[in-house]
Amino acid sequence: MPQTETDVQIARPTVLQLMAARYGFDFDPAQDEAPAVTCTEERIAAALQTAVRSALEEMLAGAGPVAATAVTQRWQWLASVRVGEHAAQKLCISLGTTHSAQLEQLINRQRPPLRPGKHKPEPLRIDLRALLLEKTVTAADIQQLHVGSVLPIHLERARVALNGQAMLTASVAEHQGKLHLTAFETLE
């Protein structure tokens, strides 16, 4: 069942840090144990969620009415919120079906129109690099190398970078004399 309501999730440390700044006490989630939940905290958290939801609704109102037959995927936005000098905390906004459709309408209006038939769309270029091995050797070892020398290596999982950002690891396999990357896993 699709979610029709937009959901805003603000991390509890963010609310506590805002309360600390507002009411003049110190709270550091890395060092302090979180206090028991109070009615004031619940009220402030609800007010923050309402404020974020209202700002989102105001921005999306420019999309105009959405057709009842509009089928869309649900969009989710993940961000970091920093209060003062504290570490950033997570903010998650999961758009409901109506807000997702409004967002898509706004995006479609901002895209330049395609000129039919004149230009083929260009493929998306992605720089993919795989680091298969890093080995540290001494200068003495390098001086002893000669033609035909063999450096023993242990091939582990390769790190794969997309557009310069390390994103994946992969197993390296050999097939018909060629190396292949397989069994990809995301880096955490």
PDB file of C-alpha atoms in Angstrom:
ATOM      1  CA  MET A   1       0.000   0.000   0.000  1.00  0.00           C
ATOM      2  CA  PRO A   2       1.622   3.293  -1.095  1.00  0.00           C
ATOM      3  CA  GLN A   3       2.242   5.954   1.499  1.00  0.00           C
ATOM      4  CA  THR A   4       0.193   9.047   0.710  1.00  0.00           C
ATOM      5  CA  GLU A   5       1.502  11.127   3.615  1.00  0.00           C
ATOM      6  CA  THR A   6       4.944  12.719   3.614  1.00  0.00           C
ATOM      7  CA  ASP A   7       7.056  11.474   6.515  1.00  0.00           C
ATOM      8  CA  VAL A   8       9.782  13.614   8.139  1.00  0.00           C
ATOM      9  CA  GLN A   9      12.227  11.901  10.485  1.00  0.00           C
ATOM     10  CA  ILE A  10      14.590  14.070  12.504  1.00  0.00           C
ATOM     11  CA  ALA A  11      17.239  12.341  14.616  1.00  0.00           C
ATOM     12  CA  ARG A  12      16.672  12.684  18.364  1.00  0.00           C
ATOM     13  CA  PRO A  13      20.189  14.125  18.958  1.00  0.00           C
ATOM     14  CA  THR A  14      19.271  16.985  16.593  1.00  0.00           C
ATOM     15  CA  VAL A  15      16.207  17.824  18.686  1.00  0.00           C
ATOM     16  CA  LEU A  16      18.206  17.604  21.921  1.00  0.00           C
ATOM     17  CA  GLN A  17      20.973  19.813  20.487  1.00  0.00           C
ATOM     18  CA  LEU A  18      18.400  22.410  19.411  1.00  0.00           C
ATOM     19  CA  MET A  19      16.832  22.312  22.860  1.00  0.00           C
ATOM     20  CA  ALA A  20      20.265  22.687  24.467  1.00  0.00           C
ATOM     21  CA  ALA A  21      21.011  25.727  22.318  1.00  0.00           C
ATOM     22  CA  ARG A  22      17.582  27.236  22.980  1.00  0.00           C
ATOM     23  CA  TYR A  23      17.409  26.601  26.718  1.00  0.00           C
ATOM     24  CA  GLY A  24      21.100  27.088  27.521  1.00  0.00           C
ATOM     25  CA  PHE A  25      22.319  23.667  28.610  1.00  0.00           C
ATOM     26  CA  ASP A  26      25.060  21.471  27.128  1.00  0.00           C
ATOM     27  CA  PHE A  27      24.307  18.234  25.315  1.00  0.00           C
ATOM     28  CA  ASP A  28      26.828  16.251  23.286  1.00  0.00           C
ATOM     29  CA  PRO A  29      25.421  12.925  21.990  1.00  0.00           C
ATOM     30  CA  ALA A  30      28.951  11.544  21.682  1.00  0.00           C
ATOM     31  CA  GLN A  31      29.605  11.983  25.411  1.00  0.00           C
ATOM     32  CA  ASP A  32      26.311  12.482  27.219  1.00  0.00           C
ATOM     33  CA  GLU A  33      23.695   9.840  27.851  1.00  0.00           C
ATOM     34  CA  ALA A  34      20.386  10.893  26.335  1.00  0.00           C
ATOM     35  CA  PRO A  35      17.892  12.057  28.966  1.00  0.00           C
ATOM     36  CA  ALA A  36      14.411  10.601  29.228  1.00  0.00           C
ATOM     37  CA  VAL A  37      11.961  11.863  26.613  1.00  0.00           C
ATOM     38  CA  THR A  38       9.941  14.831  27.877  1.00  0.00           C
ATOM     39  CA  CYS A  39       6.724  16.443  26.684  1.00  0.00           C
ATOM     40  CA  THR A  40       8.758  19.516  25.685  1.00  0.00           C
ATOM     41  CA  GLU A  41      11.034  17.398  23.520  1.00  0.00           C
ATOM     42  CA  GLU A  42       8.061  15.695  21.848  1.00  0.00           C
ATOM     43  CA  ARG A  43       6.418  19.086  21.220  1.00  0.00           C
ATOM     44  CA  ILE A  44       9.628  20.559  19.709  1.00  0.00           C
ATOM     45  CA  ALA A  45      10.210  17.463  17.551  1.00  0.00           C
ATOM     46  CA  ALA A  46       6.628  17.637  16.258  1.00  0.00           C
ATOM     47  CA  ALA A  47       6.998  21.378  15.575  1.00  0.00           C
ATOM     48  CA  LEU A  48      10.229  20.759  13.628  1.00  0.00           C
ATOM     49  CA  GLN A  49       8.614  18.006  11.575  1.00  0.00           C
ATOM     50  CA  THR A  50       5.616  20.245  10.858  1.00  0.00           C
ATOM     51  CA  ALA A  51       7.891  23.137   9.850  1.00  0.00           C
ATOM     52  CA  VAL A  52       9.866  20.947   7.430  1.00  0.00           C
ATOM     53  CA  ARG A  53       6.663  19.454   5.997  1.00  0.00           C
ATOM     54  CA  SER A  54       5.085  22.940   5.598  1.00  0.00           C
ATOM     55  CA  ALA A  55       8.177  24.315   3.843  1.00  0.00           C
ATOM     56  CA  LEU A  56       8.135  21.318   1.502  1.00  0.00           C
ATOM     57  CA  GLU A  57       4.416  21.710   0.781  1.00  0.00           C
ATOM     58  CA  GLU A  58       4.910  25.427   0.060  1.00  0.00           C
ATOM     59  CA  MET A  59       7.716  24.678  -2.388  1.00  0.00           C
ATOM     60  CA  LEU A  60       5.768  21.886  -4.104  1.00  0.00           C
ATOM     61  CA  ALA A  61       2.593  23.986  -4.352  1.00  0.00           C
ATOM     62  CA  GLY A  62       4.128  25.626  -7.422  1.00  0.00           C
ATOM     63  CA  ALA A  63       3.618  22.344  -9.283  1.00  0.00           C
ATOM     64  CA  GLY A  64      -0.113  22.920  -9.395  1.00  0.00           C
ATOM     65  CA  PRO A  65      -2.741  20.196  -9.241  1.00  0.00           C
ATOM     66  CA  VAL A  66      -1.690  16.625  -9.884  1.00  0.00           C
ATOM     67  CA  ALA A  67      -3.714  14.390 -12.174  1.00  0.00           C
ATOM     68  CA  ALA A  68      -5.527  11.667 -10.259  1.00  0.00           C
ATOM     69  CA  THR A  69      -4.095   9.086 -12.676  1.00  0.00           C
ATOM     70  CA  ALA A  70      -0.480  10.198 -12.133  1.00  0.00           C
ATOM     71  CA  VAL A  71       1.596   7.156 -11.250  1.00  0.00           C
ATOM     72  CA  THR A  72       4.897   7.918  -9.648  1.00  0.00           C
ATOM     73  CA  GLN A  73       7.554   6.381  -7.514  1.00  0.00           C
ATOM     74  CA  ARG A  74       7.949   7.576  -3.944  1.00  0.00           C
ATOM     75  CA  TRP A  75      10.927   9.883  -3.541  1.00  0.00           C
ATOM     76  CA  GLN A  76      13.114   9.967  -0.461  1.00  0.00           C
ATOM     77  CA  TRP A  77      15.621  12.640   0.530  1.00  0.00           C
ATOM     78  CA  LEU A  78      18.419  11.972   3.008  1.00  0.00           C
ATOM     79  CA  ALA A  79      20.383  14.882   4.423  1.00  0.00           C
ATOM     80  CA  SER A  80      22.580  15.853   7.326  1.00  0.00           C
ATOM     81  CA  VAL A  81      21.652  18.581   9.795  1.00  0.00           C
ATOM     82  CA  ARG A  82      24.278  20.234  11.950  1.00  0.00           C
ATOM     83  CA  VAL A  83      23.427  22.246  15.066  1.00  0.00           C
ATOM     84  CA  GLY A  84      26.266  24.573  16.014  1.00  0.00           C
ATOM     85  CA  GLU A  85      29.576  22.754  16.322  1.00  0.00           C
ATOM     86  CA  HIS A  86      27.996  19.351  16.979  1.00  0.00           C
ATOM     87  CA  ALA A  87      28.352  16.412  14.600  1.00  0.00           C
ATOM     88  CA  ALA A  88      25.852  16.266  11.757  1.00  0.00           C
ATOM     89  CA  GLN A  89      22.748  14.129  12.317  1.00  0.00           C
ATOM     90  CA  LYS A  90      20.438  12.483   9.792  1.00  0.00           C
ATOM     91  CA  LEU A  91      17.260  14.023   8.400  1.00  0.00           C
ATOM     92  CA  CYS A  92      15.062  11.788   6.247  1.00  0.00           C
ATOM     93  CA  ILE A  93      12.097  13.009   4.216  1.00  0.00           C
ATOM     94  CA  SER A  94       9.982  10.342   2.521  1.00  0.00           C
ATOM     95  CA  LEU A  95       7.584  11.996   0.110  1.00  0.00           C
ATOM     96  CA  GLY A  96       4.072  10.650  -0.148  1.00  0.00           C
ATOM     97  CA  THR A  97       2.573   9.832  -3.539  1.00  0.00           C
ATOM     98  CA  THR A  98       1.016  13.292  -4.064  1.00  0.00           C
ATOM     99  CA  HIS A  99       4.185  15.160  -3.108  1.00  0.00           C
ATOM    100  CA  SER A 100       6.296  12.795  -5.251  1.00  0.00           C
ATOM    101  CA  ALA A 101       4.056  13.499  -8.251  1.00  0.00           C
ATOM    102  CA  GLN A 102       4.317  17.260  -7.593  1.00  0.00           C
ATOM    103  CA  LEU A 103       8.114  17.000  -7.401  1.00  0.00           C
ATOM    104  CA  GLU A 104       8.229  15.169 -10.731  1.00  0.00           C
ATOM    105  CA  GLN A 105       5.971  17.832 -12.297  1.00  0.00           C
ATOM    106  CA  LEU A 106       8.333  20.587 -11.110  1.00  0.00           C
ATOM    107  CA  ILE A 107      11.369  18.732 -12.431  1.00  0.00           C
ATOM    108  CA  ASN A 108       9.724  18.119 -15.797  1.00  0.00           C
ATOM    109  CA  ARG A 109       8.967  21.840 -16.147  1.00  0.00           C
ATOM    110  CA  GLN A 110      12.607  22.739 -15.519  1.00  0.00           C
ATOM    111  CA  ARG A 111      14.013  20.332 -18.119  1.00  0.00           C
ATOM    112  CA  PRO A 112      14.707  21.906 -21.472  1.00  0.00           C
ATOM    113  CA  PRO A 113      12.467  20.540 -24.226  1.00  0.00           C
ATOM    114  CA  LEU A 114      14.038  17.887 -26.437  1.00  0.00           C
ATOM    115  CA  ARG A 115      14.406  18.701 -30.107  1.00  0.00           C
ATOM    116  CA  PRO A 116      12.928  15.685 -31.821  1.00  0.00           C
ATOM    117  CA  GLY A 117      15.076  13.864 -34.359  1.00  0.00           C
ATOM    118  CA  LYS A 118      17.991  16.318 -34.552  1.00  0.00           C
ATOM    119  CA  HIS A 119      20.244  15.047 -31.785  1.00  0.00           C
ATOM    120  CA  LYS A 120      20.766  11.652 -30.283  1.00  0.00           C
ATOM    121  CA  PRO A 121      21.031  11.686 -26.519  1.00  0.00           C
ATOM    122  CA  GLU A 122      24.625  11.209 -25.469  1.00  0.00           C
ATOM    123  CA  PRO A 123      25.455   8.305 -23.210  1.00  0.00           C
ATOM    124  CA  LEU A 124      26.161   9.046 -19.584  1.00  0.00           C
ATOM    125  CA  ARG A 125      29.931   8.991 -19.045  1.00  0.00           C
ATOM    126  CA  ILE A 126      31.134   7.358 -15.837  1.00  0.00           C
ATOM    127  CA  ASP A 127      34.775   7.041 -14.865  1.00  0.00           C
ATOM    128  CA  LEU A 128      35.188   3.549 -13.401  1.00  0.00           C
ATOM    129  CA  ARG A 129      38.525   2.578 -11.854  1.00  0.00           C
ATOM    130  CA  ALA A 130      39.384  -0.586  -9.987  1.00  0.00           C
ATOM    131  CA  LEU A 131      42.410  -0.760  -7.713  1.00  0.00           C
ATOM    132  CA  LEU A 132      43.453  -4.399  -7.898  1.00  0.00           C
ATOM    133  CA  LEU A 133      46.532  -4.257  -5.702  1.00  0.00           C
ATOM    134  CA  GLU A 134      48.630  -2.026  -3.504  1.00  0.00           C
ATOM    135  CA  LYS A 135      51.962  -3.389  -2.366  1.00  0.00           C
ATOM    136  CA  THR A 136      54.622  -1.686  -0.291  1.00  0.00           C
ATOM    137  CA  VAL A 137      58.198  -2.725  -1.016  1.00  0.00           C
ATOM    138  CA  THR A 138      61.515  -1.392   0.187  1.00  0.00           C
ATOM    139  CA  ALA A 139      64.024   0.424  -1.982  1.00  0.00           C
ATOM    140  CA  ALA A 140      66.416  -2.523  -1.457  1.00  0.00           C
ATOM    141  CA  ASP A 141      63.809  -4.923  -2.902  1.00  0.00           C
ATOM    142  CA  ILE A 142      63.397  -2.694  -5.958  1.00  0.00           C
ATOM    143  CA  GLN A 143      67.179  -2.539  -6.513  1.00  0.00           C
ATOM    144  CA  GLN A 144      67.347  -6.338  -6.551  1.00  0.00           C
ATOM    145  CA  LEU A 145      64.705  -6.625  -9.309  1.00  0.00           C
ATOM    146  CA  HIS A 146      65.863  -7.749 -12.742  1.00  0.00           C
ATOM    147  CA  VAL A 147      64.192  -8.965 -15.913  1.00  0.00           C
ATOM    148  CA  GLY A 148      62.161 -12.033 -15.016  1.00  0.00           C
ATOM    149  CA  SER A 149      61.869 -11.215 -11.315  1.00  0.00           C
ATOM    150  CA  VAL A 150      58.570 -12.146  -9.684  1.00  0.00           C
ATOM    151  CA  LEU A 151      56.889 -10.186  -6.912  1.00  0.00           C
ATOM    152  CA  PRO A 152      54.595 -12.465  -4.916  1.00  0.00           C
ATOM    153  CA  ILE A 153      51.180 -10.916  -4.388  1.00  0.00           C
ATOM    154  CA  HIS A 154      47.991 -11.895  -2.657  1.00  0.00           C
ATOM    155  CA  LEU A 155      45.027 -10.665  -4.669  1.00  0.00           C
ATOM    156  CA  GLU A 156      42.201  -9.516  -2.383  1.00  0.00           C
ATOM    157  CA  ARG A 157      38.948  -7.724  -3.193  1.00  0.00           C
ATOM    158  CA  ALA A 158      39.445  -4.787  -5.534  1.00  0.00           C
ATOM    159  CA  ARG A 159      38.249  -1.299  -4.566  1.00  0.00           C
ATOM    160  CA  VAL A 160      36.076   0.217  -7.288  1.00  0.00           C
ATOM    161  CA  ALA A 161      35.791   4.002  -7.656  1.00  0.00           C
ATOM    162  CA  LEU A 162      32.984   5.672  -9.617  1.00  0.00           C
ATOM    163  CA  ASN A 163      33.893   9.201 -10.717  1.00  0.00           C
ATOM    164  CA  GLY A 164      36.751   9.230  -8.220  1.00  0.00           C
ATOM    165  CA  GLN A 165      34.637   8.159  -5.212  1.00  0.00           C
ATOM    166  CA  ALA A 166      35.355   4.701  -3.746  1.00  0.00           C
ATOM    167  CA  MET A 167      31.916   3.073  -3.751  1.00  0.00           C
ATOM    168  CA  LEU A 168      32.287  -0.702  -4.201  1.00  0.00           C
ATOM    169  CA  THR A 169      34.500  -3.704  -3.688  1.00  0.00           C
ATOM    170  CA  ALA A 170      34.618  -6.588  -6.118  1.00  0.00           C
ATOM    171  CA  SER A 171      36.171 -10.004  -6.483  1.00  0.00           C
ATOM    172  CA  VAL A 172      38.702 -10.405  -9.273  1.00  0.00           C
ATOM    173  CA  ALA A 173      38.271 -13.446 -11.494  1.00  0.00           C
ATOM    174  CA  GLU A 174      40.179 -14.687 -14.539  1.00  0.00           C
ATOM    175  CA  HIS A 175      38.334 -16.038 -17.560  1.00  0.00           C
ATOM    176  CA  GLN A 176      39.986 -16.951 -20.854  1.00  0.00           C
ATOM    177  CA  GLY A 177      43.099 -14.953 -19.979  1.00  0.00           C
ATOM    178  CA  LYS A 178      41.239 -11.767 -19.002  1.00  0.00           C
ATOM    179  CA  LEU A 179      40.617 -10.346 -15.542  1.00  0.00           C
ATOM    180  CA  HIS A 180      37.004  -9.602 -14.628  1.00  0.00           C
ATOM    181  CA  LEU A 181      35.370  -7.884 -11.662  1.00  0.00           C
ATOM    182  CA  THR A 182      32.495  -9.795 -10.120  1.00  0.00           C
ATOM    183  CA  ALA A 183      30.514 -10.115  -6.864  1.00  0.00           C
ATOM    184  CA  PHE A 184      30.240  -6.364  -6.198  1.00  0.00           C
ATOM    185  CA  GLU A 185      29.521  -5.120  -2.664  1.00  0.00           C
ATOM    186  CA  THR A 186      28.958  -1.561  -1.500  1.00  0.00           C
ATOM    187  CA  LEU A 187      31.480   0.023   0.842  1.00  0.00           C
ATOM    188  CA  GLU A 188      30.166   1.024   4.234  1.00  0.00           C
TER     189      GLU A 188
END
